[in-house]
mmCIF file of C-alpha atoms and ligand atoms in Angstrom:
data_model
loop_
_atom_site.group_PDB
_atom_site.id
_atom_site.type_symbol
_atom_site.label_atom_id
_atom_site.label_comp_id
_atom_site.label_asym_id
_atom_site.label_seq_id
_atom_site.Cartn_x
_atom_site.Cartn_y
_atom_site.Cartn_z
ATOM 1 C CA MET A 1 -6.427 -27.757 9.707
ATOM 2 C CA THR A 2 -7.539 -24.859 7.568
ATOM 3 C CA ARG A 3 -6.558 -24.386 3.936
ATOM 4 C CA PRO A 4 -2.847 -23.644 4.158
ATOM 5 C CA ILE A 5 -2.691 -20.261 2.414
ATOM 6 C CA LYS A 6 -1.868 -17.285 4.611
ATOM 7 C CA ALA A 7 -0.251 -13.869 4.394
ATOM 8 C CA LEU A 8 2.425 -13.535 7.039
ATOM 9 C CA ILE A 9 2.849 -9.869 7.963
ATOM 10 C CA HIS A 10 6.326 -9.072 9.279
ATOM 11 C CA LEU A 11 5.878 -6.234 11.735
ATOM 12 C CA GLN A 12 9.607 -5.808 12.285
ATOM 13 C CA HIS A 13 10.152 -5.467 8.551
ATOM 14 C CA LEU A 14 7.473 -2.797 8.333
ATOM 15 C CA ARG A 15 9.150 -0.939 11.223
ATOM 16 C CA HIS A 16 12.535 -1.305 9.581
ATOM 17 C CA ASN A 17 11.208 0.113 6.308
ATOM 18 C CA LEU A 18 9.756 3.113 8.140
ATOM 19 C CA LEU A 19 13.201 3.767 9.631
ATOM 20 C CA GLN A 20 14.711 3.515 6.145
ATOM 21 C CA MET A 21 12.316 6.218 4.957
ATOM 22 C CA ARG A 22 13.210 8.395 7.949
ATOM 23 C CA HIS A 23 16.831 7.912 7.084
ATOM 24 C CA CYS A 24 16.153 9.154 3.536
ATOM 25 C CA ALA A 25 14.229 12.220 4.729
ATOM 26 C CA PRO A 26 15.681 13.004 8.158
ATOM 27 C CA ASN A 27 14.426 16.584 8.289
ATOM 28 C CA SER A 28 10.818 15.886 7.361
ATOM 29 C CA GLN A 29 7.869 14.556 9.245
ATOM 30 C CA ILE A 30 6.641 11.274 7.855
ATOM 31 C CA MET A 31 3.111 10.223 7.023
ATOM 32 C CA ALA A 32 2.666 6.461 6.730
ATOM 33 C CA VAL A 33 0.196 5.865 3.904
ATOM 34 C CA ILE A 34 -2.116 3.026 4.945
ATOM 35 C CA LYS A 35 -4.833 3.280 2.294
ATOM 36 C CA ALA A 36 -6.260 0.081 0.799
ATOM 37 C CA ASP A 37 -6.113 -1.712 4.138
ATOM 38 C CA ALA A 38 -2.437 -0.780 4.442
ATOM 39 C CA TYR A 39 -1.697 -2.017 0.932
ATOM 40 C CA GLY A 40 -3.289 -5.331 1.832
ATOM 41 C CA HIS A 41 -1.318 -5.834 5.043
ATOM 42 C CA GLY A 42 -4.209 -4.894 7.327
ATOM 43 C CA LEU A 43 -4.798 -1.779 9.417
ATOM 44 C CA HIS A 44 -4.050 -3.703 12.566
ATOM 45 C CA ALA A 45 -0.539 -4.543 11.345
ATOM 46 C CA ALA A 46 -0.044 -0.975 10.138
ATOM 47 C CA LEU A 47 -1.024 0.521 13.445
ATOM 48 C CA ARG A 48 1.314 -1.784 15.339
ATOM 49 C CA SER A 49 4.223 -1.107 12.979
ATOM 50 C CA PHE A 50 3.847 2.568 12.177
ATOM 51 C CA ASP A 51 3.053 3.978 15.619
ATOM 52 C CA SER A 52 6.276 5.983 15.435
ATOM 53 C CA ALA A 53 5.268 7.691 12.181
ATOM 54 C CA ASP A 54 4.187 11.327 12.612
ATOM 55 C CA ALA A 55 0.817 10.776 10.949
ATOM 56 C CA LEU A 56 -1.248 8.206 9.083
ATOM 57 C CA ALA A 57 -2.884 8.781 5.710
ATOM 58 C CA LEU A 58 -5.784 6.848 4.223
ATOM 59 C CA LEU A 59 -9.026 7.243 2.284
ATOM 60 C CA ASN A 60 -11.991 5.981 4.301
ATOM 61 C CA ILE A 61 -13.330 8.126 7.067
ATOM 62 C CA GLU A 62 -14.699 4.977 8.740
ATOM 63 C CA ASP A 63 -11.168 3.620 9.103
ATOM 64 C CA ALA A 64 -9.946 7.003 10.326
ATOM 65 C CA ILE A 65 -12.646 7.073 13.005
ATOM 66 C CA SER A 66 -11.754 3.515 14.049
ATOM 67 C CA LEU A 67 -8.167 4.671 14.555
ATOM 68 C CA ARG A 68 -9.382 7.505 16.791
ATOM 69 C CA GLN A 69 -11.659 5.166 18.726
ATOM 70 C CA ILE A 70 -8.756 2.941 19.674
ATOM 71 C CA GLY A 71 -6.795 5.960 20.842
ATOM 72 C CA TYR A 72 -4.621 7.070 17.916
ATOM 73 C CA VAL A 73 -3.974 10.771 18.595
ATOM 74 C CA LYS A 74 -1.603 11.934 15.835
ATOM 75 C CA PRO A 75 -2.872 13.497 12.597
ATOM 76 C CA ILE A 76 -4.919 11.318 10.250
ATOM 77 C CA ILE A 77 -5.033 12.579 6.680
ATOM 78 C CA LEU A 78 -7.926 11.775 4.334
ATOM 79 C CA LEU A 79 -6.111 11.707 0.997
ATOM 80 C CA GLU A 80 -9.208 12.153 -1.166
ATOM 81 C CA GLY A 81 -10.821 14.498 1.326
ATOM 82 C CA VAL A 82 -14.488 14.257 2.205
ATOM 83 C CA PHE A 83 -17.181 12.904 -0.084
ATOM 84 C CA ASP A 84 -20.062 14.942 1.356
ATOM 85 C CA ALA A 85 -20.817 17.712 3.863
ATOM 86 C CA GLU A 86 -21.620 15.281 6.640
ATOM 87 C CA GLU A 87 -18.073 13.941 6.555
ATOM 88 C CA LEU A 88 -16.761 17.421 7.390
ATOM 89 C CA ARG A 89 -18.757 17.219 10.593
ATOM 90 C CA LEU A 90 -17.014 13.936 11.327
ATOM 91 C CA CYS A 91 -13.671 15.654 10.687
ATOM 92 C CA GLN A 92 -14.665 18.180 13.337
ATOM 93 C CA ALA A 93 -15.763 15.521 15.777
ATOM 94 C CA HIS A 94 -12.663 13.355 15.331
ATOM 95 C CA GLN A 95 -9.978 15.904 14.456
ATOM 96 C CA LEU A 96 -9.297 14.418 11.029
ATOM 97 C CA THR A 97 -7.330 16.231 8.314
ATOM 98 C CA PRO A 98 -9.188 16.265 4.996
ATOM 99 C CA VAL A 99 -7.502 17.136 1.717
ATOM 100 C CA PHE A 100 -9.415 19.786 -0.228
ATOM 101 C CA HIS A 101 -8.860 19.234 -3.908
ATOM 102 C CA HIS A 102 -12.063 20.488 -5.567
ATOM 103 C CA ALA A 103 -14.415 23.449 -5.334
ATOM 104 C CA SER A 104 -17.336 21.155 -4.451
ATOM 105 C CA GLN A 105 -15.615 20.333 -1.172
ATOM 106 C CA LEU A 106 -15.208 24.026 -0.342
ATOM 107 C CA ALA A 107 -18.949 24.513 -0.756
ATOM 108 C CA TRP A 108 -19.608 21.941 1.985
ATOM 109 C CA LEU A 109 -17.832 24.214 4.481
ATOM 110 C CA ASN A 110 -20.915 26.446 4.551
ATOM 111 C CA GLY A 111 -23.040 25.718 7.536
ATOM 112 C CA LEU A 112 -20.351 24.211 9.749
ATOM 113 C CA SER A 113 -20.637 25.401 13.307
ATOM 114 C CA VAL A 114 -17.407 26.223 15.065
ATOM 115 C CA ARG A 115 -18.934 24.906 18.276
ATOM 116 C CA GLN A 116 -18.660 21.395 16.796
ATOM 117 C CA GLY A 117 -14.867 21.550 16.731
ATOM 118 C CA HIS A 118 -11.848 22.330 14.591
ATOM 119 C CA PHE A 119 -9.854 20.394 12.057
ATOM 120 C CA PRO A 120 -6.673 21.023 10.073
ATOM 121 C CA ALA A 121 -6.879 20.997 6.275
ATOM 122 C CA LEU A 122 -4.589 20.246 3.357
ATOM 123 C CA ILE A 123 -5.047 21.969 0.006
ATOM 124 C CA LYS A 124 -4.023 19.864 -2.970
ATOM 125 C CA ILE A 125 -2.634 21.678 -5.981
ATOM 126 C CA ASN A 126 -2.720 20.205 -9.466
ATOM 127 C CA THR A 127 0.851 20.704 -10.658
ATOM 128 C CA GLY A 128 0.549 18.634 -13.801
ATOM 129 C CA MET A 129 -0.746 15.171 -12.974
ATOM 130 C CA ASN A 130 -4.294 16.316 -13.737
ATOM 131 C CA ARG A 131 -5.974 13.942 -11.345
ATOM 132 C CA LEU A 132 -6.834 15.742 -8.094
ATOM 133 C CA GLY A 133 -6.127 19.318 -7.091
ATOM 134 C CA PHE A 134 -6.849 22.985 -7.659
ATOM 135 C CA ASN A 135 -5.089 24.558 -10.570
ATOM 136 C CA PRO A 136 -2.642 27.235 -9.393
ATOM 137 C CA ALA A 137 -5.025 29.938 -10.589
ATOM 138 C CA ALA A 138 -7.733 28.614 -8.251
ATOM 139 C CA LEU A 139 -5.476 28.355 -5.204
ATOM 140 C CA ALA A 140 -6.086 31.906 -3.964
ATOM 141 C CA HIS A 141 -9.831 31.236 -3.755
ATOM 142 C CA ALA A 142 -9.348 27.909 -1.989
ATOM 143 C CA TRP A 143 -6.910 29.462 0.474
ATOM 144 C CA ALA A 144 -9.198 32.411 1.168
ATOM 145 C CA THR A 145 -12.222 30.171 1.661
ATOM 146 C CA LEU A 146 -10.464 27.829 4.059
ATOM 147 C CA SER A 147 -8.687 30.528 6.015
ATOM 148 C CA ALA A 148 -11.969 32.411 6.463
ATOM 149 C CA GLN A 149 -13.596 29.302 7.928
ATOM 150 C CA PRO A 150 -13.300 29.385 11.736
ATOM 151 C CA CYS A 151 -13.510 25.579 11.943
ATOM 152 C CA VAL A 152 -10.260 25.182 10.021
ATOM 153 C CA SER A 153 -7.398 25.371 12.477
ATOM 154 C CA ASP A 154 -4.446 25.057 10.114
ATOM 155 C CA ILE A 155 -3.773 24.820 6.372
ATOM 156 C CA ALA A 156 -0.958 22.947 4.625
ATOM 157 C CA LEU A 157 -0.250 22.616 0.901
ATOM 158 C CA MET A 158 0.414 19.476 -1.082
ATOM 159 C CA SER A 159 0.755 18.044 -4.552
ATOM 160 C CA HIS A 160 1.511 14.631 -6.055
ATOM 161 C CA PHE A 161 4.069 13.576 -8.660
ATOM 162 C CA ALA A 162 3.136 11.698 -11.799
ATOM 163 C CA CYS A 163 6.643 10.375 -12.532
ATOM 164 C CA ALA A 164 8.623 10.355 -9.279
ATOM 165 C CA ASP A 165 9.908 6.886 -10.166
ATOM 166 C CA ALA A 166 11.251 7.886 -13.591
ATOM 167 C CA GLU A 167 14.972 7.820 -14.179
ATOM 168 C CA ASP A 168 14.999 11.351 -15.477
ATOM 169 C CA ALA A 169 13.882 14.138 -13.169
ATOM 170 C CA GLN A 170 12.267 16.320 -15.803
ATOM 171 C CA THR A 171 8.593 16.053 -14.841
ATOM 172 C CA VAL A 172 9.362 16.131 -11.108
ATOM 173 C CA THR A 173 11.347 19.321 -11.602
ATOM 174 C CA ALA A 174 8.588 20.848 -13.693
ATOM 175 C CA GLN A 175 5.898 19.956 -11.122
ATOM 176 C CA MET A 176 8.024 21.348 -8.282
ATOM 177 C CA ARG A 177 8.467 24.593 -10.190
ATOM 178 C CA VAL A 178 4.699 24.959 -10.571
ATOM 179 C CA PHE A 179 4.205 24.062 -6.903
ATOM 180 C CA ASP A 180 6.796 26.509 -5.615
ATOM 181 C CA ALA A 181 5.419 29.357 -7.692
ATOM 182 C CA ALA A 182 1.863 28.630 -6.562
ATOM 183 C CA CYS A 183 2.786 28.268 -2.868
ATOM 184 C CA ALA A 184 5.133 31.238 -2.611
ATOM 185 C CA PRO A 185 2.534 33.666 -1.169
ATOM 186 C CA TYR A 186 1.372 31.270 1.547
ATOM 187 C CA PRO A 187 3.043 30.613 4.886
ATOM 188 C CA ALA A 188 2.113 26.933 5.083
ATOM 189 C CA ALA A 189 3.697 23.524 5.573
ATOM 190 C CA GLN A 190 4.254 21.607 2.339
ATOM 191 C CA SER A 191 4.079 17.978 1.256
ATOM 192 C CA LEU A 192 5.080 16.508 -2.094
ATOM 193 C CA ALA A 193 7.036 13.282 -1.857
ATOM 194 C CA ASN A 194 5.786 9.699 -2.204
ATOM 195 C CA SER A 195 8.195 6.765 -1.727
ATOM 196 C CA ALA A 196 10.001 7.241 -5.027
ATOM 197 C CA ALA A 197 10.559 10.945 -4.386
ATOM 198 C CA ILE A 198 11.620 10.283 -0.794
ATOM 199 C CA ILE A 199 14.367 8.043 -2.138
ATOM 200 C CA GLN A 200 15.524 9.931 -5.197
ATOM 201 C CA HIS A 201 14.386 13.573 -4.964
ATOM 202 C CA PRO A 202 15.596 15.104 -1.681
ATOM 203 C CA SER A 203 14.604 18.597 -2.818
ATOM 204 C CA SER A 204 10.976 17.444 -2.717
ATOM 205 C CA HIS A 205 11.026 16.374 0.931
ATOM 206 C CA ARG A 206 9.732 19.645 2.444
ATOM 207 C CA ASP A 207 7.842 19.493 5.759
ATOM 208 C CA TRP A 208 5.985 16.203 5.312
ATOM 209 C CA VAL A 209 6.796 13.156 3.208
ATOM 210 C CA ARG A 210 4.179 10.530 2.363
ATOM 211 C CA ALA A 211 5.618 7.014 2.378
ATOM 212 C CA GLY A 212 3.588 4.157 0.927
ATOM 213 C CA ILE A 213 4.962 1.296 -1.134
ATOM 214 C CA ALA A 214 8.486 1.392 0.303
ATOM 215 C CA LEU A 215 7.080 0.844 3.803
ATOM 216 C CA TYR A 216 5.754 -2.485 2.603
ATOM 217 C CA GLY A 217 9.082 -3.572 1.167
ATOM 218 C CA SER A 218 8.649 -3.085 -2.547
ATOM 219 C CA SER A 219 10.904 -0.923 -4.670
ATOM 220 C CA PRO A 220 9.181 2.036 -6.330
ATOM 221 C CA PHE A 221 11.682 1.739 -9.178
ATOM 222 C CA ALA A 222 11.836 -0.649 -12.106
ATOM 223 C CA HIS A 223 15.619 -0.315 -12.168
ATOM 224 C CA GLN A 224 16.409 -0.929 -8.479
ATOM 225 C CA THR A 225 15.509 -3.887 -6.278
ATOM 226 C CA ALA A 226 13.982 -3.522 -2.832
ATOM 227 C CA ASP A 227 16.997 -5.371 -1.489
ATOM 228 C CA SER A 228 19.384 -2.783 -2.937
ATOM 229 C CA LEU A 229 17.328 -0.063 -1.214
ATOM 230 C CA GLY A 230 17.560 -1.861 2.127
ATOM 231 C CA LEU A 231 13.836 -2.648 2.210
ATOM 232 C CA LEU A 232 12.442 -5.865 3.701
ATOM 233 C CA ALA A 233 9.309 -7.722 2.598
ATOM 234 C CA GLY A 234 6.310 -6.706 4.694
ATOM 235 C CA MET A 235 4.228 -9.621 3.492
ATOM 236 C CA SER A 236 5.002 -13.202 2.744
ATOM 237 C CA LEU A 237 2.193 -14.943 0.880
ATOM 238 C CA GLN A 238 2.572 -18.593 1.784
ATOM 239 C CA SER A 239 0.828 -21.829 0.995
ATOM 240 C CA GLN A 240 1.604 -25.498 0.499
ATOM 241 C CA ILE A 241 1.669 -28.196 -2.116
ATOM 242 C CA ILE A 242 -1.583 -30.135 -1.789
ATOM 243 C CA ALA A 243 -1.074 -32.688 -4.605
ATOM 244 C CA THR A 244 1.519 -33.828 -7.125
ATOM 245 C CA GLN A 245 1.271 -35.195 -10.662
ATOM 246 C CA ASN A 246 3.736 -36.979 -12.894
ATOM 247 C CA LEU A 247 3.450 -35.814 -16.480
ATOM 248 C CA GLN A 248 4.574 -37.665 -19.583
ATOM 249 C CA ALA A 249 5.753 -35.832 -22.688
ATOM 250 C CA GLY A 250 2.628 -34.456 -24.358
ATOM 251 C CA ASP A 251 0.557 -34.226 -21.157
ATOM 252 C CA CYS A 252 -1.009 -30.799 -20.592
ATOM 253 C CA VAL A 253 -1.865 -28.925 -17.401
ATOM 254 C CA GLY A 254 -4.964 -27.091 -16.217
ATOM 255 C CA TYR A 255 -7.657 -25.010 -17.929
ATOM 256 C CA GLY A 256 -7.104 -24.370 -21.581
ATOM 257 C CA ALA A 257 -4.282 -26.915 -21.586
ATOM 258 C CA SER A 258 -2.001 -23.924 -22.109
ATOM 259 C CA PHE A 259 1.092 -25.745 -20.856
ATOM 260 C CA CYS A 260 2.096 -29.106 -22.317
ATOM 261 C CA ALA A 261 5.123 -31.058 -21.108
ATOM 262 C CA ASP A 262 7.725 -31.857 -23.756
ATOM 263 C CA HIS A 263 9.472 -34.286 -21.435
ATOM 264 C CA PRO A 264 8.451 -36.255 -18.347
ATOM 265 C CA MET A 265 8.144 -33.946 -15.379
ATOM 266 C CA ARG A 266 6.766 -33.783 -11.876
ATOM 267 C CA ILE A 267 4.494 -30.933 -10.872
ATOM 268 C CA GLY A 268 2.968 -29.713 -7.628
ATOM 269 C CA ILE A 269 -0.490 -28.269 -7.119
ATOM 270 C CA VAL A 270 -0.487 -25.267 -4.764
ATOM 271 C CA ALA A 271 -3.465 -24.070 -2.710
ATOM 272 C CA CYS A 272 -3.453 -20.540 -4.133
ATOM 273 C CA GLY A 273 -5.479 -19.148 -6.999
ATOM 274 C CA TYR A 274 -6.847 -15.936 -8.349
ATOM 275 C CA ALA A 275 -9.608 -15.949 -5.736
ATOM 276 C CA ASP A 276 -6.820 -15.545 -3.196
ATOM 277 C CA GLY A 277 -5.505 -12.535 -5.101
ATOM 278 C CA TYR A 278 -2.786 -14.244 -7.117
ATOM 279 C CA PRO A 279 -2.771 -12.643 -10.588
ATOM 280 C CA ARG A 280 -4.608 -14.850 -13.078
ATOM 281 C CA HIS A 281 -2.599 -13.427 -15.957
ATOM 282 C CA ALA A 282 0.750 -14.548 -14.461
ATOM 283 C CA PRO A 283 2.356 -16.649 -17.192
ATOM 284 C CA THR A 284 4.286 -19.915 -17.118
ATOM 285 C CA GLY A 285 7.709 -19.052 -15.740
ATOM 286 C CA THR A 286 6.557 -16.666 -13.003
ATOM 287 C CA PRO A 287 8.827 -17.369 -10.004
ATOM 288 C CA VAL A 288 7.459 -19.394 -7.100
ATOM 289 C CA TRP A 289 9.578 -20.461 -4.112
ATOM 290 C CA VAL A 290 9.099 -24.100 -3.149
ATOM 291 C CA GLN A 291 10.808 -25.820 -0.245
ATOM 292 C CA GLY A 292 14.025 -23.814 -0.299
ATOM 293 C CA GLN A 293 14.408 -23.001 -3.951
ATOM 294 C CA ILE A 294 12.943 -20.883 -6.703
ATOM 295 C CA SER A 295 10.801 -22.816 -9.145
ATOM 296 C CA CYS A 296 8.124 -21.502 -11.443
ATOM 297 C CA LEU A 297 4.466 -21.422 -12.258
ATOM 298 C CA ILE A 298 3.277 -23.580 -15.128
ATOM 299 C CA GLY A 299 -0.035 -23.399 -16.932
ATOM 300 C CA ARG A 300 -2.994 -21.221 -16.162
ATOM 301 C CA VAL A 301 -3.760 -19.962 -12.665
ATOM 302 C CA SER A 302 -7.199 -21.228 -11.631
ATOM 303 C CA MET A 303 -9.559 -19.888 -8.987
ATOM 304 C CA ASP A 304 -8.166 -21.852 -6.070
ATOM 305 C CA MET A 305 -5.019 -23.512 -7.379
ATOM 306 C CA LEU A 306 -1.912 -23.075 -9.429
ATOM 307 C CA CYS A 307 0.743 -25.510 -10.604
ATOM 308 C CA VAL A 308 4.511 -25.418 -10.139
ATOM 309 C CA ASP A 309 7.370 -27.367 -11.655
ATOM 310 C CA LEU A 310 8.890 -29.822 -9.185
ATOM 311 C CA SER A 311 11.290 -31.461 -11.655
ATOM 312 C CA ASP A 312 14.348 -30.074 -9.840
ATOM 313 C CA ILE A 313 12.900 -30.349 -6.329
ATOM 314 C CA PRO A 314 12.536 -34.099 -5.766
ATOM 315 C CA GLN A 315 12.227 -33.642 -2.015
ATOM 316 C CA ALA A 316 9.093 -31.509 -2.455
ATOM 317 C CA ASP A 317 5.849 -33.315 -1.770
ATOM 318 C CA VAL A 318 2.381 -32.780 -0.341
ATOM 319 C CA GLY A 319 2.774 -30.374 2.582
ATOM 320 C CA SER A 320 5.915 -28.697 1.219
ATOM 321 C CA PRO A 321 6.001 -24.960 1.905
ATOM 322 C CA VAL A 322 5.461 -22.542 -0.955
ATOM 323 C CA GLU A 323 6.077 -18.796 -0.954
ATOM 324 C CA LEU A 324 4.181 -17.002 -3.695
ATOM 325 C CA TRP A 325 5.973 -13.775 -2.780
ATOM 326 C CA GLY A 326 7.880 -12.470 0.213
ATOM 327 C CA GLN A 327 11.360 -12.700 1.654
ATOM 328 C CA GLN A 328 12.534 -15.602 -0.517
ATOM 329 C CA ASN A 329 10.723 -14.548 -3.666
ATOM 330 C CA PRO A 330 10.607 -10.753 -4.082
ATOM 331 C CA ILE A 331 7.132 -9.453 -4.884
ATOM 332 C CA ASP A 332 8.626 -7.083 -7.454
ATOM 333 C CA ARG A 333 9.902 -10.046 -9.475
ATOM 334 C CA VAL A 334 6.536 -11.763 -9.385
ATOM 335 C CA ALA A 335 4.837 -8.499 -10.376
ATOM 336 C CA GLN A 336 7.235 -7.960 -13.251
ATOM 337 C CA ALA A 337 6.691 -11.512 -14.537
ATOM 338 C CA ALA A 338 2.930 -10.958 -14.328
ATOM 339 C CA GLY A 339 3.110 -7.619 -16.130
ATOM 340 C CA THR A 340 1.954 -5.586 -13.156
ATOM 341 C CA ILE A 341 3.314 -3.771 -10.086
ATOM 342 C CA ALA A 342 3.695 -4.896 -6.504
ATOM 343 C CA TYR A 343 1.083 -2.347 -5.386
ATOM 344 C CA GLU A 344 -1.592 -4.251 -7.276
ATOM 345 C CA LEU A 345 -0.524 -7.661 -5.974
ATOM 346 C CA MET A 346 -0.464 -6.537 -2.335
ATOM 347 C CA CYS A 347 -3.817 -4.805 -2.524
ATOM 348 C CA ALA A 348 -5.434 -7.763 -4.265
ATOM 349 C CA VAL A 349 -4.761 -10.339 -1.551
ATOM 350 C CA ALA A 350 -8.291 -11.554 -0.874
ATOM 351 C CA PRO A 351 -10.189 -11.296 2.396
ATOM 352 C CA ARG A 352 -10.299 -15.104 2.547
ATOM 353 C CA VAL A 353 -6.518 -15.153 3.047
ATOM 354 C CA GLN A 354 -5.775 -14.971 6.734
ATOM 355 C CA ARG A 355 -3.287 -12.278 7.762
ATOM 356 C CA VAL A 356 -0.966 -13.653 10.408
ATOM 357 C CA LEU A 357 0.974 -10.952 12.203
ATOM 358 C CA CYS A 358 4.436 -11.953 13.215
ATOM 359 C CA ASP A 359 6.948 -10.081 15.309
ATOM 360 C CA SER A 360 10.633 -10.859 15.061
ATOM 361 C CA THR A 361 10.867 -13.387 17.819
ATOM 362 C CA ILE A 362 7.332 -14.520 18.487
ATOM 363 C CA GLN A 363 5.796 -16.044 15.400
ATOM 364 C CA GLU A 364 2.081 -15.871 15.003
ATOM 365 C CA LEU A 365 1.869 -13.557 17.976
ATOM 366 C CA ALA A 366 -1.493 -12.357 16.924
ATOM 367 C CA THR A 367 -3.906 -13.267 14.224
ATOM 368 C CA HIS A 368 -6.235 -11.001 12.427
ATOM 369 C CA ARG A 369 -8.747 -12.482 10.060
ATOM 370 C CA SER A 370 -9.787 -9.659 7.835
ATOM 371 C CA ASN A 371 -13.472 -9.535 7.200
ATOM 372 C CA PRO A 372 -14.841 -6.726 5.079
ATOM 373 C CA LYS A 373 -18.319 -7.068 6.589
ATOM 374 C CA GLN A 374 -17.037 -6.619 10.078
ATOM 375 C CA ASN A 375 -17.029 -2.977 10.991
ATOM 376 C CA LYS A 376 -14.746 -3.246 13.979
ATOM 377 C CA ILE A 377 -11.334 -3.690 12.495
ATOM 378 C CA PHE A 378 -9.270 -3.771 15.632
HETATM 379 C C1 PLP B 401 -0.788 6.502 -2.295
HETATM 380 C C2 PLP B 401 -0.257 7.852 -2.116
HETATM 381 C C3 PLP B 401 1.049 8.064 -1.659
HETATM 382 C C4 PLP B 401 2.021 6.931 -1.424
HETATM 383 O O1 PLP B 401 2.627 6.588 -2.649
HETATM 384 P P1 PLP B 401 3.717 5.439 -2.753
HETATM 385 O O2 PLP B 401 4.124 5.458 -4.166
HETATM 386 O O3 PLP B 401 3.020 4.167 -2.384
HETATM 387 O O4 PLP B 401 4.792 5.787 -1.797
HETATM 388 C C5 PLP B 401 1.458 9.367 -1.435
HETATM 389 N N1 PLP B 401 0.622 10.402 -1.662
HETATM 390 C C6 PLP B 401 -0.628 10.235 -2.120
HETATM 391 C C7 PLP B 401 -1.482 11.422 -2.355
HETATM 392 C C8 PLP B 401 -1.108 8.968 -2.367
HETATM 393 O O5 PLP B 401 -2.355 8.806 -2.826
#
């Protein structure tokens, strides 16, 4: 038997979450954002779950080309655009949709030959986040350059919100005002909304919405649970107890002896550590599901192991199932306890953790061991 840690990927939950997003934005086309290996779930799982989305969005042109090679025909958006002139040629060859967010990318359009094919483009406008995008004053030049380029078949406009998850709508409203003023002269499709805006800012939906975190079953909001939004966990990070210890009062646990028992207690050692992607900074008290109930982490997370309190779970023993996060133990709660966000936890699940794809009825229907050195991902 292999080491018992695995990430179960629930394809039906991913599909359900996509439908939830459609329900929120019924009049928009939906881009499923699958960057960072589909937020750690694997491109294979994403492709199987999000085939009904209207487009896919990611960062790496290599992944985009792989999607084309296995026959994906809908738009594929490169959210950071191209990183050199050669990649524009690949956009031509594979009909990819790069985002243009900087003048350097416009310069690479020179020298493209229309005989090598066409591609649609997105122009990103900086409406206040000050990360990627042309300032409104530079939009006219970007538009003129792209529309004069015979290789560019279509142009759409986009921006990104800095605070779509905030309880007050002030910065979203301000960014939309800048966007609307900048876009007014141009007859182009628009895209603004990430998951948080899809859920709470209907006026931002426009032609295309860009769903990420909600597809994977995490709430974009600190003040609302995924459950209350009707989202289901896309990933369940599971392992097992591989040893137990009985502590006496005064006995300490793990590196740094940061946890010391003040009464006799039983603990379990779980085959999951920071080298699997579990956050090392998660403190004592972080929720861990063990054999049917919520227990908690104690002591420091080590590279390959962590410890849980078994005092109230006498039936738990070597081989007992553990869910680090997932359906029983919401990832948002684990993230909050660890002082981070679910995005980071999902993306950090290590390549050594096997992704096991499961469909509603057939468990372990297909297995995909992710291997970063392997170029063929499907
Ligand atoms: C990652 C990303 C998204 C998705 O954001 P979520 O908060 O995960 O829904 C949308 N748009 C852009 C440009 C992104 O980079």
